[in-house]
Amino acid sequence: MSGPAPGDPVLSTSGVTMIFGGLTALSDVNFRVERGSITALIGPNGAGKTTFFNCLTGIYRPSRGIMTFSPEPGRSIQLRKLAPDRITRLGVARTFQNIRLFNNLTVLENVLVGCHSRMKAGLLGALLRDRGTRDEERAMAEFSYRLLERYGLAASANHVAKNLPYGAQRRLEIVRALATRPALLLLDEPAAGLNIAETRELDELIRFVREREGLSILLIEHDMSLVMSVSDSVYVLDYGVLIASGPPAEIRRDPKVVKAYLGED
Amino acid sequence: MAQDTQENLPVPPPPAAGAVPVSAFRRLLGELRAAALSAVWFSVLALPLVVFRINSASGRIDYLWGRLPRLAAAAFLATLTWRFLLRRVGFSRVRRAVVEAGGPPPEGARGPEGSWLTLLDRAPAKRAILAAGALLLLSIPFWATPYVVTVMITALIYITLGLGLNIVVGVAGLLNLGYAAFFAVGAYTFALLHANLGLGFWACLPLGALAATLLGLLLGIPILRLSGDYLAIVTLGFAEIVRLVLVNVGFTNGPRGIRNIPPPSLLGIDLNGSVKPLLVPRGLLHADMDLNKVFIYFVILAIVALTVACVFRLENSRLGRAWLALREDEVACQAMGINRTRAKLTAFALGSTWAGLAGVVFASQITFINPQSFTFLTSVMVLSIVVLGGMGSIPGVMIGAVVLILLPEYLREFSDYRMLIFGLIMVVMMVFRPQGIIPSTRRVYIYRPEDHAGAPAGDALPPEGARP
Ligand SMILES: Nc1ncnc2c1ncn2[C@@H]1O[C@H](COP(=O)(O)OP(=O)(O)OP(=O)(O)O)[C@@H](O)[C@H]1O
Ligand SMILES: [Mg+2]
């Protein structure tokens, strides 16, 4: 599957509003991610993009609004009021603007933590290490290793995550998110801090993830050339309000967007 | 999924993590500077202990400056060798694992997992050391004095406590300053059940552990929303409440405590009456040895062995990884689908289980308990063991307990300076090796592709419908 299938959103929100004390970080956000698409969310600093992700993933509970997630056609789930871990298990995975790896665990273990919800071993399994537990542990280690292999990180599988170069850490965060087997992947500024060559690799990586894993991607990004090249549609947020949405070529020419970015009055 | 999708991402693999090569001369210079720095530090810290001496005859202070250069030189050399060893041994483990994983050996890779402990990981050496250690521990009662056995029992009790608290603090990252409360619950469970119902050690061992676990759960449910400093303060307060209850409630006999707690029974055999006369004439036992103490020694030794096995298995399991993830980053941990509250609660309650076990053994060892045995100082002691030994590291905790329990015993002769030396060691440790004597190492998964030759070529993500 490639390209969006119109009329079948994997995610749709309506009226999402997030108020912190007196600050309205998000106001009435109506958003749609088509199944199989790469959708970008852009906007100036402090526009509320990360806040939107935090609402979707249950870290914040929006003050108002509906968020509907559809892991597969014909099934829809209300995300509001669900705990973050529950949302992940339903099929929404994310990365963080500031890399949040498990620094002192190895690269492979980072991915294994992502496999947590698919494993069953409990306390007794861990203590007795019975056949089932061993098999499961081994199958997941292998799965994780193959996933690392697929994304060019296998050679570092046994390194402690914090020793990876920055670009590889960003990539590992994506791989770790993939290990939870999401239907929707949220990437928060994956290009932040990458150099030009790495950004170009990221462009390829994002397309590859969509094709290979067959999922939908929602992307926050400041790098306009990346956004324009990779995304099927773009939403623009400014001071918590969606000011424009549409295909990248239109967004680029939209006077409101230009104004928000250049700060004209 | 499109048919022509490539198998792997067509990007060059990132360079393996590792240090940038530095010229040998620069490295030597760096090592020398580090050693010199630590010598200076050490001298400054040791100054009051080594140079100033109170002359009790004249009541004045003597200044022994002549000792300082020797001390500094010794510190310098020790640091140099220490760092050299660290560097040498550090490589092997990572390189071996990565080679076996089919990747290229990293150039000069040395993660924080490289420490001198990795020496133990070379299988034959490791097995030899483990066997020698086990033999030594098993033989102690047959050649040592009763005093040594008593001290060893205390050390082993603290190892159990340290390993239990290590799950909470070292692995799951929950700062618990009230661990002594769970220790007390174990001890009092045994004491009270024996005094009132006449239950013996073996019945009370699981009951004490269970009581401590339940208390851990009970306390855990309301407080585990807190983290960091707040958690520390609440656990501290909780331990104080438990202690005050023990002091003030009637049935615990208040500050006077409970006496005549029995030793564990071995199939009803009167050890001192029937077994001891067989051993002593053959020179297999010290004449003053209480065989009940020897039995306690073996019981606690077995408990420690079991604990080590359990903690090791836990650490390298799904549950243990969830705890580690929790310690590393709570938000990311939840984003991996881990139920944070449940993970915290299991770590907290399970850590308490071992305090309960240790408490029962402790009660039967000293035969008399009162609330004074379970003060804040006990909690601090156990916490120090974990921190000194190395958070999250099993061998580290064991060494930490041995150092912190045995050292004060050996320093009895210098009893004036005992606390000073004790404190000094802690300070020096925190300055030079904040990660502990033996920092925790992560398990290295060895992956040999040929094992999985039959596996499908990595079609790892099953179809959508398979998701729960
Ligand atoms: N927990 C919070 N409490 C109070 N205010 C918050 C909180 N989280 C975010 N905000 C505020 O909400 C606004 C939006 O922040 P957000 O992090 O979502 O911006 P962003 O669009 O991601 O910006 P950037 O591009 O810099 O990452 C900011 O003014 C921020 O200060
Ligand atoms: Mg942001």
PDB file of N, CA and C and ligand atoms in Angstrom, chain A residues 20 23 25 43-51 60 97 189 222, ligand 1:
ATOM      1  N   PHE A  20      -3.546  25.312  29.446  1.00  0.00           N
ATOM      2  CA  PHE A  20      -2.671  25.235  30.626  1.00  0.00           C
ATOM      3  C   PHE A  20      -2.882  26.510  31.415  1.00  0.00           C
ATOM      4  N   LEU A  23      -3.095  29.721  29.526  1.00  0.00           N
ATOM      5  CA  LEU A  23      -2.567  29.621  28.167  1.00  0.00           C
ATOM      6  C   LEU A  23      -3.328  28.567  27.368  1.00  0.00           C
ATOM      7  N   ALA A  25      -2.943  26.336  24.648  1.00  0.00           N
ATOM      8  CA  ALA A  25      -1.879  25.804  23.797  1.00  0.00           C
ATOM      9  C   ALA A  25      -2.448  25.213  22.515  1.00  0.00           C
ATOM     10  N   GLY A  43       4.708  24.510  12.084  1.00  0.00           N
ATOM     11  CA  GLY A  43       4.310  25.716  12.793  1.00  0.00           C
ATOM     12  C   GLY A  43       5.493  26.285  13.541  1.00  0.00           C
ATOM     13  N   PRO A  44       5.426  27.572  13.861  1.00  0.00           N
ATOM     14  CA  PRO A  44       6.555  28.211  14.551  1.00  0.00           C
ATOM     15  C   PRO A  44       6.776  27.606  15.939  1.00  0.00           C
ATOM     16  N   ASN A  45       7.862  27.961  16.567  1.00  0.00           N
ATOM     17  CA  ASN A  45       8.155  27.473  17.913  1.00  0.00           C
ATOM     18  C   ASN A  45       7.039  27.872  18.871  1.00  0.00           C
ATOM     19  N   GLY A  46       6.684  26.919  19.728  1.00  0.00           N
ATOM     20  CA  GLY A  46       5.650  27.218  20.719  1.00  0.00           C
ATOM     21  C   GLY A  46       4.248  27.208  20.154  1.00  0.00           C
ATOM     22  N   ALA A  47       4.074  26.716  18.934  1.00  0.00           N
ATOM     23  CA  ALA A  47       2.747  26.728  18.312  1.00  0.00           C
ATOM     24  C   ALA A  47       1.818  25.691  18.944  1.00  0.00           C
ATOM     25  N   GLY A  48       2.384  24.693  19.595  1.00  0.00           N
ATOM     26  CA  GLY A  48       1.548  23.671  20.234  1.00  0.00           C
ATOM     27  C   GLY A  48       1.649  22.313  19.571  1.00  0.00           C
ATOM     28  N   LYS A  49       2.660  22.124  18.744  1.00  0.00           N
ATOM     29  CA  LYS A  49       2.775  20.868  18.002  1.00  0.00           C
ATOM     30  C   LYS A  49       3.052  19.698  18.940  1.00  0.00           C
ATOM     31  N   THR A  50       4.058  19.866  19.786  1.00  0.00           N
ATOM     32  CA  THR A  50       4.384  18.783  20.719  1.00  0.00           C
ATOM     33  C   THR A  50       3.220  18.548  21.680  1.00  0.00           C
ATOM     34  N   THR A  51       2.567  19.623  22.073  1.00  0.00           N
ATOM     35  CA  THR A  51       1.393  19.486  22.939  1.00  0.00           C
ATOM     36  C   THR A  51       0.332  18.610  22.272  1.00  0.00           C
ATOM     37  N   TYR A  60      -0.887  14.233  28.048  1.00  0.00           N
ATOM     38  CA  TYR A  60      -1.817  15.252  28.518  1.00  0.00           C
ATOM     39  C   TYR A  60      -3.228  14.780  28.192  1.00  0.00           C
ATOM     40  N   GLN A  97      10.876  14.830  20.792  1.00  0.00           N
ATOM     41  CA  GLN A  97      11.650  15.943  20.247  1.00  0.00           C
ATOM     42  C   GLN A  97      13.079  15.923  20.790  1.00  0.00           C
ATOM     43  N   GLU A 189       9.874  16.115  15.293  1.00  0.00           N
ATOM     44  CA  GLU A 189      11.108  16.723  14.787  1.00  0.00           C
ATOM     45  C   GLU A 189      12.252  15.721  14.647  1.00  0.00           C
ATOM     46  N   HIS A 222      10.535  21.032  11.331  1.00  0.00           N
ATOM     47  CA  HIS A 222      10.848  22.424  10.988  1.00  0.00           C
ATOM     48  C   HIS A 222      11.557  22.519   9.650  1.00  0.00           C
TER      49      HIS A 222
HETATM   50  N1  LIG C   1       2.954  21.184  30.656  1.00  0.00           N
HETATM   51  C1  LIG C   1       2.819  22.463  30.251  1.00  0.00           C
HETATM   52  N2  LIG C   1       2.440  23.401  31.131  1.00  0.00           N
HETATM   53  C2  LIG C   1       2.284  24.685  30.728  1.00  0.00           C
HETATM   54  N3  LIG C   1       2.519  25.115  29.500  1.00  0.00           N
HETATM   55  C3  LIG C   1       2.901  24.225  28.577  1.00  0.00           C
HETATM   56  C4  LIG C   1       3.081  22.851  28.909  1.00  0.00           C
HETATM   57  N4  LIG C   1       3.479  22.187  27.797  1.00  0.00           N
HETATM   58  C5  LIG C   1       3.551  23.105  26.828  1.00  0.00           C
HETATM   59  N5  LIG C   1       3.207  24.319  27.291  1.00  0.00           N
HETATM   60  C6  LIG C   1       3.148  25.542  26.511  1.00  0.00           C
HETATM   61  O1  LIG C   1       2.376  25.290  25.354  1.00  0.00           O
HETATM   62  C7  LIG C   1       2.891  25.997  24.247  1.00  0.00           C
HETATM   63  C8  LIG C   1       3.133  25.042  23.106  1.00  0.00           C
HETATM   64  O2  LIG C   1       4.278  24.265  23.398  1.00  0.00           O
HETATM   65  P1  LIG C   1       4.764  23.082  22.461  1.00  0.00           P
HETATM   66  O3  LIG C   1       5.906  22.418  23.140  1.00  0.00           O
HETATM   67  O4  LIG C   1       3.630  22.244  22.092  1.00  0.00           O
HETATM   68  O5  LIG C   1       5.303  23.862  21.198  1.00  0.00           O
HETATM   69  P2  LIG C   1       5.925  23.273  19.875  1.00  0.00           P
HETATM   70  O6  LIG C   1       5.022  23.684  18.765  1.00  0.00           O
HETATM   71  O7  LIG C   1       6.226  21.850  20.008  1.00  0.00           O
HETATM   72  O8  LIG C   1       7.242  24.145  19.762  1.00  0.00           O
HETATM   73  P3  LIG C   1       8.710  23.712  19.286  1.00  0.00           P
HETATM   74  O9  LIG C   1       8.745  23.884  17.825  1.00  0.00           O
HETATM   75  O10 LIG C   1       9.593  24.688  19.985  1.00  0.00           O
HETATM   76  O11 LIG C   1       8.923  22.321  19.731  1.00  0.00           O
HETATM   77  C9  LIG C   1       4.141  26.706  24.718  1.00  0.00           C
HETATM   78  O12 LIG C   1       3.829  28.037  24.993  1.00  0.00           O
HETATM   79  C10 LIG C   1       4.485  25.969  25.984  1.00  0.00           C
HETATM   80  O13 LIG C   1       5.134  26.827  26.872  1.00  0.00           O
END
